[in-house]
XYZ file of C-alpha atoms in Angstrom:
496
model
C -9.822 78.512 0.876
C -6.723 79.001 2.491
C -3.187 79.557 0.877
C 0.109 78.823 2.041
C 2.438 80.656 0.778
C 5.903 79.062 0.177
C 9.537 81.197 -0.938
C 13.092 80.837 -1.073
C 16.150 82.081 -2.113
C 19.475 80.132 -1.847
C 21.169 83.175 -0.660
C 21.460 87.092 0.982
C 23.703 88.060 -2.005
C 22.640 91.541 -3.737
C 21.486 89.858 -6.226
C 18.549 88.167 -4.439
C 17.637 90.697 -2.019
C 14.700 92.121 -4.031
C 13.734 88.121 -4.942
C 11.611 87.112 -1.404
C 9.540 90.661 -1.785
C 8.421 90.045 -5.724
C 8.064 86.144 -4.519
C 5.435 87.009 -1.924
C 3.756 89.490 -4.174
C 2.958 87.294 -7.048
C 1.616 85.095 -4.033
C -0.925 87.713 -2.737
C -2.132 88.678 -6.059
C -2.573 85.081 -6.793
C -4.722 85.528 -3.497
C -6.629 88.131 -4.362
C -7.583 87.358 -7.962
C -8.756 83.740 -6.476
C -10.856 85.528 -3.415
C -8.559 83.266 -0.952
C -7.267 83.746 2.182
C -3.813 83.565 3.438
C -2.737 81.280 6.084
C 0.581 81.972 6.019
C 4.105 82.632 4.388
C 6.687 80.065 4.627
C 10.459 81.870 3.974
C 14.136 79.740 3.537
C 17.389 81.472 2.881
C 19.166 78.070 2.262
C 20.150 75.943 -0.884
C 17.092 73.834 -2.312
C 18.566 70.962 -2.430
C 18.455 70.073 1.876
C 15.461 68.978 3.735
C 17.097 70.720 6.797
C 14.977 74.377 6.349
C 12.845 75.298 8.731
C 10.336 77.147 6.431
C 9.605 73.743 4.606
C 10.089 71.687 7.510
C 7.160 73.459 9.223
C 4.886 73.380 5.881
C 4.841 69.905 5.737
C 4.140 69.806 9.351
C 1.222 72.388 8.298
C -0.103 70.492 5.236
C -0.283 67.009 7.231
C -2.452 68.989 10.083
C -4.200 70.156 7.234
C -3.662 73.582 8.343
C -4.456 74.930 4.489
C -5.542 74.077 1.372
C -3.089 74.887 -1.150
C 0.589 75.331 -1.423
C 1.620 78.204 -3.812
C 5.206 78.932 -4.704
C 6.769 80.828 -7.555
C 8.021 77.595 -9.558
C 8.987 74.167 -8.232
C 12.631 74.880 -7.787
C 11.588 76.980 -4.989
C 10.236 74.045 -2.970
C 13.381 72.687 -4.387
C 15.707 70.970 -5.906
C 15.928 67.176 -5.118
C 14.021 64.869 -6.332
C 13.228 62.877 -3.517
C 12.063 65.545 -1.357
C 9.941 67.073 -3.721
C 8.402 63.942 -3.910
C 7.548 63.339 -0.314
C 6.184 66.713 -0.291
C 3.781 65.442 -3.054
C 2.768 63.060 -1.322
C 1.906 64.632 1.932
C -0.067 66.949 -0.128
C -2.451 64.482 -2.017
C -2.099 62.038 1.145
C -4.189 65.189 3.316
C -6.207 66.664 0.356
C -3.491 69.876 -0.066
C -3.596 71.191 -3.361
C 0.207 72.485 -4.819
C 0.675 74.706 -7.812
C 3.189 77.198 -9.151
C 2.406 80.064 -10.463
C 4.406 79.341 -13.831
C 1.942 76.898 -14.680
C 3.812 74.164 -14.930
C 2.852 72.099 -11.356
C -1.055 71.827 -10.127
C -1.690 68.621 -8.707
C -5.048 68.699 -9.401
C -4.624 69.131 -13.037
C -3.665 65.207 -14.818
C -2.233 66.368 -17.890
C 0.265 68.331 -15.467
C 0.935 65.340 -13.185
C 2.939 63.185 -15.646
C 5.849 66.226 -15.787
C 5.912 66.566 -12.336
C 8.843 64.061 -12.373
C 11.030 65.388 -14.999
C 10.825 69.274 -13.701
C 11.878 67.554 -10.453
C 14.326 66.040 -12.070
C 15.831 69.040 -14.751
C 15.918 71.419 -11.203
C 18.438 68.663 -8.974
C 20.420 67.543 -12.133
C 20.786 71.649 -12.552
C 22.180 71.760 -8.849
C 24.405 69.007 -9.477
C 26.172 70.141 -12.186
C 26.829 73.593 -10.344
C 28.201 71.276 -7.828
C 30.453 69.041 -9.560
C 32.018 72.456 -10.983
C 32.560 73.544 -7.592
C 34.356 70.461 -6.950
C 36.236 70.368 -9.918
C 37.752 74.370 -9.183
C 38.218 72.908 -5.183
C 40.739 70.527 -6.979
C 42.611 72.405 -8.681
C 42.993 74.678 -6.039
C 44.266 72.128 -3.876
C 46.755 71.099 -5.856
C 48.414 74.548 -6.266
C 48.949 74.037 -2.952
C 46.644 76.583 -1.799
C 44.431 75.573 1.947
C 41.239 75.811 0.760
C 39.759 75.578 4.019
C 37.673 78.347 5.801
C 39.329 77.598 9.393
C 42.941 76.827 9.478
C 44.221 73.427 12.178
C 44.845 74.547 15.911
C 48.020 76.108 16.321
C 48.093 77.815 12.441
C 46.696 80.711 10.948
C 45.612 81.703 7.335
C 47.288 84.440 5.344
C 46.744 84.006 1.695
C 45.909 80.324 1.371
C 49.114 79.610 3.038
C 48.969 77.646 6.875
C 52.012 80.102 8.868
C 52.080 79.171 12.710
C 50.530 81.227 15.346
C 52.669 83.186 17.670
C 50.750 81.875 20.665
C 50.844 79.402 22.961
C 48.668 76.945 20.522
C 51.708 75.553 19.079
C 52.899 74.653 22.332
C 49.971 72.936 23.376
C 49.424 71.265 20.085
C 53.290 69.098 20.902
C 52.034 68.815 24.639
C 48.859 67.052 23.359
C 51.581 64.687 21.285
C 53.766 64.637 24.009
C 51.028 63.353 26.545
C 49.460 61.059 24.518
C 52.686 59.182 24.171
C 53.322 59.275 27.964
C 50.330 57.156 28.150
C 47.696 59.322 28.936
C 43.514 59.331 27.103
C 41.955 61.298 25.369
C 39.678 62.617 27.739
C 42.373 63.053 30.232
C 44.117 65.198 28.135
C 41.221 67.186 27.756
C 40.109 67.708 31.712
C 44.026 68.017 31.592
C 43.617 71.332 29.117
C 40.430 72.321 30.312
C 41.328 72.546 34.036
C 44.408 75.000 32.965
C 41.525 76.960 31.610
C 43.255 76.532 28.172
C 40.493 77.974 25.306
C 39.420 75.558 22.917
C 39.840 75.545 19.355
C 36.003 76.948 18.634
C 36.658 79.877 21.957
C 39.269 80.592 19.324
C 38.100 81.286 16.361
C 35.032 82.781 18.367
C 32.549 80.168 17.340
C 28.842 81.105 18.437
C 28.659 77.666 19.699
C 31.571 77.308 20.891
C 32.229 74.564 24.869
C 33.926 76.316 27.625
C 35.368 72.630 27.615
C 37.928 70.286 25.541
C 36.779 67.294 23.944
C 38.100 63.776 24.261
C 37.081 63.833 20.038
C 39.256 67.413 19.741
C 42.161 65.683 21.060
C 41.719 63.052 18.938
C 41.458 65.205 16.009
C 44.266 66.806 16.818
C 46.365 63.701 16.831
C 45.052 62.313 13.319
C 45.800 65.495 11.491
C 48.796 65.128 9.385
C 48.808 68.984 8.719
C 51.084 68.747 11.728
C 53.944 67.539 10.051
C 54.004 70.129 7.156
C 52.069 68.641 4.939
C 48.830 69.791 3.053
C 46.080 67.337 2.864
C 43.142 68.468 1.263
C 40.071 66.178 -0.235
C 40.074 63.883 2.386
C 35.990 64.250 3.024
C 33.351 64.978 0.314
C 29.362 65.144 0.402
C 27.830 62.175 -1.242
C 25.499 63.845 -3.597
C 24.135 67.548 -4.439
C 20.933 66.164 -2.245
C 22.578 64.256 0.552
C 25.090 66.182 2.501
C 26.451 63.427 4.721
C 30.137 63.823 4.217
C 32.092 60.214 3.604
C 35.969 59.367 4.061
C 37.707 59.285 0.388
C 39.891 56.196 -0.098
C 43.531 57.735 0.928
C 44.210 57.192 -2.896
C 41.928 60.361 -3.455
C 43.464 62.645 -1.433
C 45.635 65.439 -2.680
C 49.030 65.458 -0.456
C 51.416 68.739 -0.564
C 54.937 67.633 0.853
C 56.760 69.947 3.356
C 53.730 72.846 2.237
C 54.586 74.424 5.414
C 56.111 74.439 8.958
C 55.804 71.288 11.036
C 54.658 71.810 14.518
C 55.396 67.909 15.172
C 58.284 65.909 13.929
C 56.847 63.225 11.250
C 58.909 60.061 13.716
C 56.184 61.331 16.798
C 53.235 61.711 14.217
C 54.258 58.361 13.089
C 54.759 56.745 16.667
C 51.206 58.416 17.929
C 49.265 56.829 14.557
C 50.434 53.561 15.452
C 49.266 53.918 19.226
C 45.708 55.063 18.198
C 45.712 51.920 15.620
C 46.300 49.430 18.320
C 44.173 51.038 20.648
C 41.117 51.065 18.044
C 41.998 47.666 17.286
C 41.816 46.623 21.375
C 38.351 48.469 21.509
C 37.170 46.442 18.184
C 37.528 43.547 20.286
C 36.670 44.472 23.369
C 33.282 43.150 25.294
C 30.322 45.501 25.217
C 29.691 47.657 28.650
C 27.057 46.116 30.937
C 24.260 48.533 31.375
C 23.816 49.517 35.514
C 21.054 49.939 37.813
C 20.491 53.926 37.337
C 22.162 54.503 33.903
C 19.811 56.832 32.160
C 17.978 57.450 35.711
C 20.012 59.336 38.069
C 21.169 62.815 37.238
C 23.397 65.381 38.804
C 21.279 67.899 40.193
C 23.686 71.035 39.622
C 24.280 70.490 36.009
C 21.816 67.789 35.100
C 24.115 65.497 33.306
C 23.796 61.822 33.803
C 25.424 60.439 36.529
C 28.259 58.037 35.126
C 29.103 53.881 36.998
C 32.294 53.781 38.400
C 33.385 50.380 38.880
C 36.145 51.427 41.571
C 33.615 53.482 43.641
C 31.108 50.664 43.383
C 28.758 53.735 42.735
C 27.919 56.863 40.674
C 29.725 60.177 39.784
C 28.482 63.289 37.835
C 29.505 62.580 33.959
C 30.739 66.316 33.543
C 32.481 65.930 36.427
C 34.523 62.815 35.059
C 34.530 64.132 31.522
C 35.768 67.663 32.609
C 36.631 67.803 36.061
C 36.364 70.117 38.745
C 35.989 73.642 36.472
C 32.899 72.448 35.039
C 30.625 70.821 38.180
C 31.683 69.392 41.091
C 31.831 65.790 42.478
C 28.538 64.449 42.780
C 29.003 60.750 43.872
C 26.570 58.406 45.656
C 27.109 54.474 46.169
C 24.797 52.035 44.423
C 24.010 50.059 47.259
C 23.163 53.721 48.952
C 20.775 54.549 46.446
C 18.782 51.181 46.121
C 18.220 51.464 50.052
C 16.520 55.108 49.460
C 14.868 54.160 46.699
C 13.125 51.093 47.681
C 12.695 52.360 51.265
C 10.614 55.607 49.656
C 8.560 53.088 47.564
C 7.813 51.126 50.616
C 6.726 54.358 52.349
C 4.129 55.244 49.390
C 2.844 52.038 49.032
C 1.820 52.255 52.835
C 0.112 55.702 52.456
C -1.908 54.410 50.011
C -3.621 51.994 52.046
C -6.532 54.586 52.588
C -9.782 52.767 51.707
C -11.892 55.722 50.017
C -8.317 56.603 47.860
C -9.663 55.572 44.893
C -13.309 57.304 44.839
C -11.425 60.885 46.009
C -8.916 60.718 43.350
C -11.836 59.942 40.839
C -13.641 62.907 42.008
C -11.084 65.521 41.577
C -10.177 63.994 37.765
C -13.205 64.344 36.739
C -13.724 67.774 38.207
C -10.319 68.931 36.438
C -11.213 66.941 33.095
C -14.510 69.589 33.010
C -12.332 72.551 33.878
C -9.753 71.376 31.034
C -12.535 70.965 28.767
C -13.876 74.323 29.305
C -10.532 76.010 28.872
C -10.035 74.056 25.628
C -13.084 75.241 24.317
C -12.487 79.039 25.389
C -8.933 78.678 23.464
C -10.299 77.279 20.594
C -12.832 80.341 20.377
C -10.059 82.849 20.688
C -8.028 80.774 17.686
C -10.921 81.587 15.522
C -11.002 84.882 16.673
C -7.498 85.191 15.522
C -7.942 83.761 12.098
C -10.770 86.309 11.385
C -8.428 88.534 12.299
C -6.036 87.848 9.882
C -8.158 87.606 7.142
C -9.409 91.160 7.870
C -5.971 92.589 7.800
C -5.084 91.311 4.473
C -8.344 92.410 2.875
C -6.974 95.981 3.967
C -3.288 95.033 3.227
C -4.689 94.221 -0.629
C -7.232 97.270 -1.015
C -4.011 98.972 0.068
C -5.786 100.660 3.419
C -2.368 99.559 5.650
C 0.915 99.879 4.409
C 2.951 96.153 4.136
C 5.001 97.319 7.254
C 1.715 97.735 9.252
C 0.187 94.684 7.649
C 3.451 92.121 8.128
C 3.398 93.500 11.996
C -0.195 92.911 12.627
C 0.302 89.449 11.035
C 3.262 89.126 13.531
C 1.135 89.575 16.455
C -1.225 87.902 15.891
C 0.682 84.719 15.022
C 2.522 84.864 18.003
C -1.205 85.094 19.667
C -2.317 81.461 17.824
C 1.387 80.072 18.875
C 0.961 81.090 22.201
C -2.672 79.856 22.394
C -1.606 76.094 20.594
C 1.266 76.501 23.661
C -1.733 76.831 25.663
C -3.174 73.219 24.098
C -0.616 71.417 24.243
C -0.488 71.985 27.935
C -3.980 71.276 28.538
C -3.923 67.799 26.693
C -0.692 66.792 28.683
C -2.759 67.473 32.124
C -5.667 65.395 30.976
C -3.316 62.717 29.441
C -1.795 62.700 33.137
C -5.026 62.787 35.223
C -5.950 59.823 32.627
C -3.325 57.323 34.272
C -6.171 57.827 37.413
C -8.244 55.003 35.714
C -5.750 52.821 36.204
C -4.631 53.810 40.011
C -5.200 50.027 41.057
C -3.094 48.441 38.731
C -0.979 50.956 39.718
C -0.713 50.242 43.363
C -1.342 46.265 42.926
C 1.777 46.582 40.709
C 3.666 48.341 43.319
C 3.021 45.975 46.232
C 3.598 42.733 44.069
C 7.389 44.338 43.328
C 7.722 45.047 47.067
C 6.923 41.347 48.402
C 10.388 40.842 46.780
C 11.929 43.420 48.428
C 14.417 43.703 45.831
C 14.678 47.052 43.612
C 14.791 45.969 39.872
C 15.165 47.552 36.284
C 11.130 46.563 35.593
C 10.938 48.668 38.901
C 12.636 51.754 37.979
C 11.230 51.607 34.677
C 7.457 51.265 35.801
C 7.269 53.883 38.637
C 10.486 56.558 38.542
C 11.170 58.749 35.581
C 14.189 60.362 36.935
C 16.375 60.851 40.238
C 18.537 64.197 41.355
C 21.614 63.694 43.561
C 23.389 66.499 45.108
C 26.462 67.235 45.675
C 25.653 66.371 49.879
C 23.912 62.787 48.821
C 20.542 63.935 49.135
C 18.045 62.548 46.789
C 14.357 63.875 45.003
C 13.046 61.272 42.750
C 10.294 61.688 40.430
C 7.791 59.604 40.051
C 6.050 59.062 36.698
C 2.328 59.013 38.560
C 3.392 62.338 40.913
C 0.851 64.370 38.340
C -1.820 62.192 39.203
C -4.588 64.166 41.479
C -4.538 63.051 44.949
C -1.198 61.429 45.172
């Protein structure tokens, strides 16, 4: 029988560093006093109350591949601490025959006179986070009402020094009433932003030194930066707030909500051009509410630029297509890939033509047959050969943690062996996966005369169409000189 193995702990504080260790060890000797096997351990660091861990998201992954048997973890609060979740994960477990218990002795699915509490532990563990939460919330307000910025990363063009917003002595402020400035000269968004990011001006994430931070300004960050009324001097705090203690989506509080600190610090923008800009984006939000939706063109969501692999974006005034990081960012972050429409239906439905005369060969069919069927036995055999070394693997690890419990390797030796040899099985499922794509592919062989009957019934049109593009072309790469290389969604097929 095998055992998956599930812990967490909300955080890396002192407090909880010895917690994962004594988790997994009540785990193994719950293993070894059952004569189980391990499959696996499955380790958070993150609140209980998200769906968003990997750990868990990859044990129910597990559990509906029926990967294991059983689920073990410490107490259900560990699996966590909403109820819904905890719930689905019940499901999936008694949907696929997986059998969860705790090792308190409170949860076994299998057990009936435990089923009927399942629901109010569930229960008792989320209303426990909640009410940590909603004390959280209740400090936050205080806090914000002292006056204090409660945030952990101050507006563009401020810094932090004891709760208090004091303006940088940078050129941030500066470009902070520039961004005002242009927007009231007329100027978008996103112009503003290829505006900033062609002066190679950091953005506000390169600033703070965010890991994920774009080399280029937003048409949103601009935005941002014009709705926030910190600007003007004033502290605005509780204007967002996460629905629930299990649902993290953050909603708008009614303005009434929000806790306003007059004149809490310096302005950076004058409250008559805050005032002047807020109107502007109203009546431009307004114009877009009533606009007419955007036609969709020929090669939206086909064509790509080859250098950076963005889409390439309709321009109505080039009667064509242009790179979209080119027009979103301009020259510093690709360069002008741009092709005409007309240009690129001639090429396109020339090339078809082409192929649709080379495969006029009468024995085309029977060949192509041939070498499927010849590559469907060599996949076969491969698949075979990997699933033999998978078992090989799992003996493997079963071995190493009869020696890890009669204590004849040390956990450091047994956690690395267990390392390497899982990244054996993922690299041998990587393996799969691969294999199963090529005979999926070499599949779409059966139906080579549809495929070319289809083809030649388009061409009699002579007209390139969506159903077209759709049917035969999965993608197409201009360059920056107008050349083309499509790819065609039958190209893996042997023979053609």
């Amino acid at each position: 029988m095998k055992i998956a193995g599930y812990i967490r702990v909300s955080t890396n504080n002192e407090g909880q560093k010895e917690s994962p260790e004594n988790q997994k060890q009540m785990i193994l000797d719950y293993i070894e006093e059952n004569h189980c096997d391990l499959y696996d351990f499955y380790i958070d660091v993150q609140t209980g109350t998200t769906d968003k861990r990997e750990g868990l998201k990859r044990l129910i992954q597990d559990a509906e591949n029926k990967e294991f048997d059983v689920i073990v973890a410490k107490e259900l609060s560990r699996l966590g601490r909403n109820v819904e979740l905890l719930y689905q994960l019940k499901r999936v477990a008694e949907t696929k025959g997986v059998r969860l218990i705790t090792l308190d002795g409170k949860v076994d699915t299998q057990d009936f006179s435990k089923q009927a509490m399942f629901g109010l532990y569930a229960w008792i563990y989320e209303s426990e986070s909640q009410r940590i939460s909603d004390r959280i919330k209740s400090v936050y307000h205080m806090k914000y009402k002292s006056g204090k910025f409660m945030g952990s990363i101050p507006p563009y063009g401020y810094k932090l020094h004891k709760g208090q917003l004091l303006l940088r002595n940078d050129y941030t402020v500066d470009i902070v009433r520039e961004i005002f400035d242009k927007y009231l000269e007329g100027w978008g968004h996103d112009k503003i932003a290829r505006y900033l990011t062609n002066r190679d001006i950091p953005t506000p994430s390169k600033l703070i030194k965010k890991a994920s931070a774009s080399l280029y300004w937003q048409g949103s960050t601009v935005k941002k930066i014009l709705k926030n009324p910190h600007y003007v001097g004033d502290l605005v705090q509780g204007r967002e707030t996460t629905m629930n203690v299990t649902n993290k989506t953050r909603k708008v509080n009614d303005q009434s909500e929000w806790i306003t600190i007059s004149d809490a610090h310096e302005p950076i923008i004058s409250r008559e051009v805050f005032e002047q800009v807020q109107k502007l984006l109203e009546q431009k939000a307004r114009r877009g509410r009533g606009g007419t939706r955007k036609s969709k063109h020929l090669f939206t969501n086909m064509a790509y630029c080859s250098e950076c692999g963005h889409g390439m974006w309709y321009r109505a005034n080039r009667k064509g297509y242009i790179c979209g990081t080119y027009a979103k960012h301009g020259k510093k972050a690709c360069s002008n890939h741009a092709i005409k429409e007309q240009e690129l239906t001639e090429i396109i439905l020339d090339d078809l033509k082409k192929m649709s005369s080379s495969l006029e060969h009468p024995n085309l069919e029977s060949k192509i047959e041939k070498k499927v069927k010849a590559t469907a036995k060599k996949n076969k055999s491969r698949l075979e050969s990997i699933e033999r070394q998978v078992q090989k693997q799992i003996e493997l690890k079963r071995n190493a943690l009869k020696k890890f419990i009669n204590e004849d390797i040390s956990k450091q030796d047994y956690d690395d062996f267990i390392s390497m040899v899982q990244e054996k099985l993922q690299q041998l499922e990587l393996e799969k996966i691969e294999i199963k794509k090529e005979m999926a592919e070499s599949h779409e062989t059966s139906k080579i005369s549809a495929i070319i009957e289809q083809l030649r019934g388009f061409l009699q049109f002579n007209k390139l169409t969506s159903e077209m593009l759709l049917r035969f072309v999965d993608k197409i790469e201009v360059t920056e000189n107008k050349d083309i290389k499509i790819y065609y969604k039958f190209a893996q097929v042997e023979g053609l």
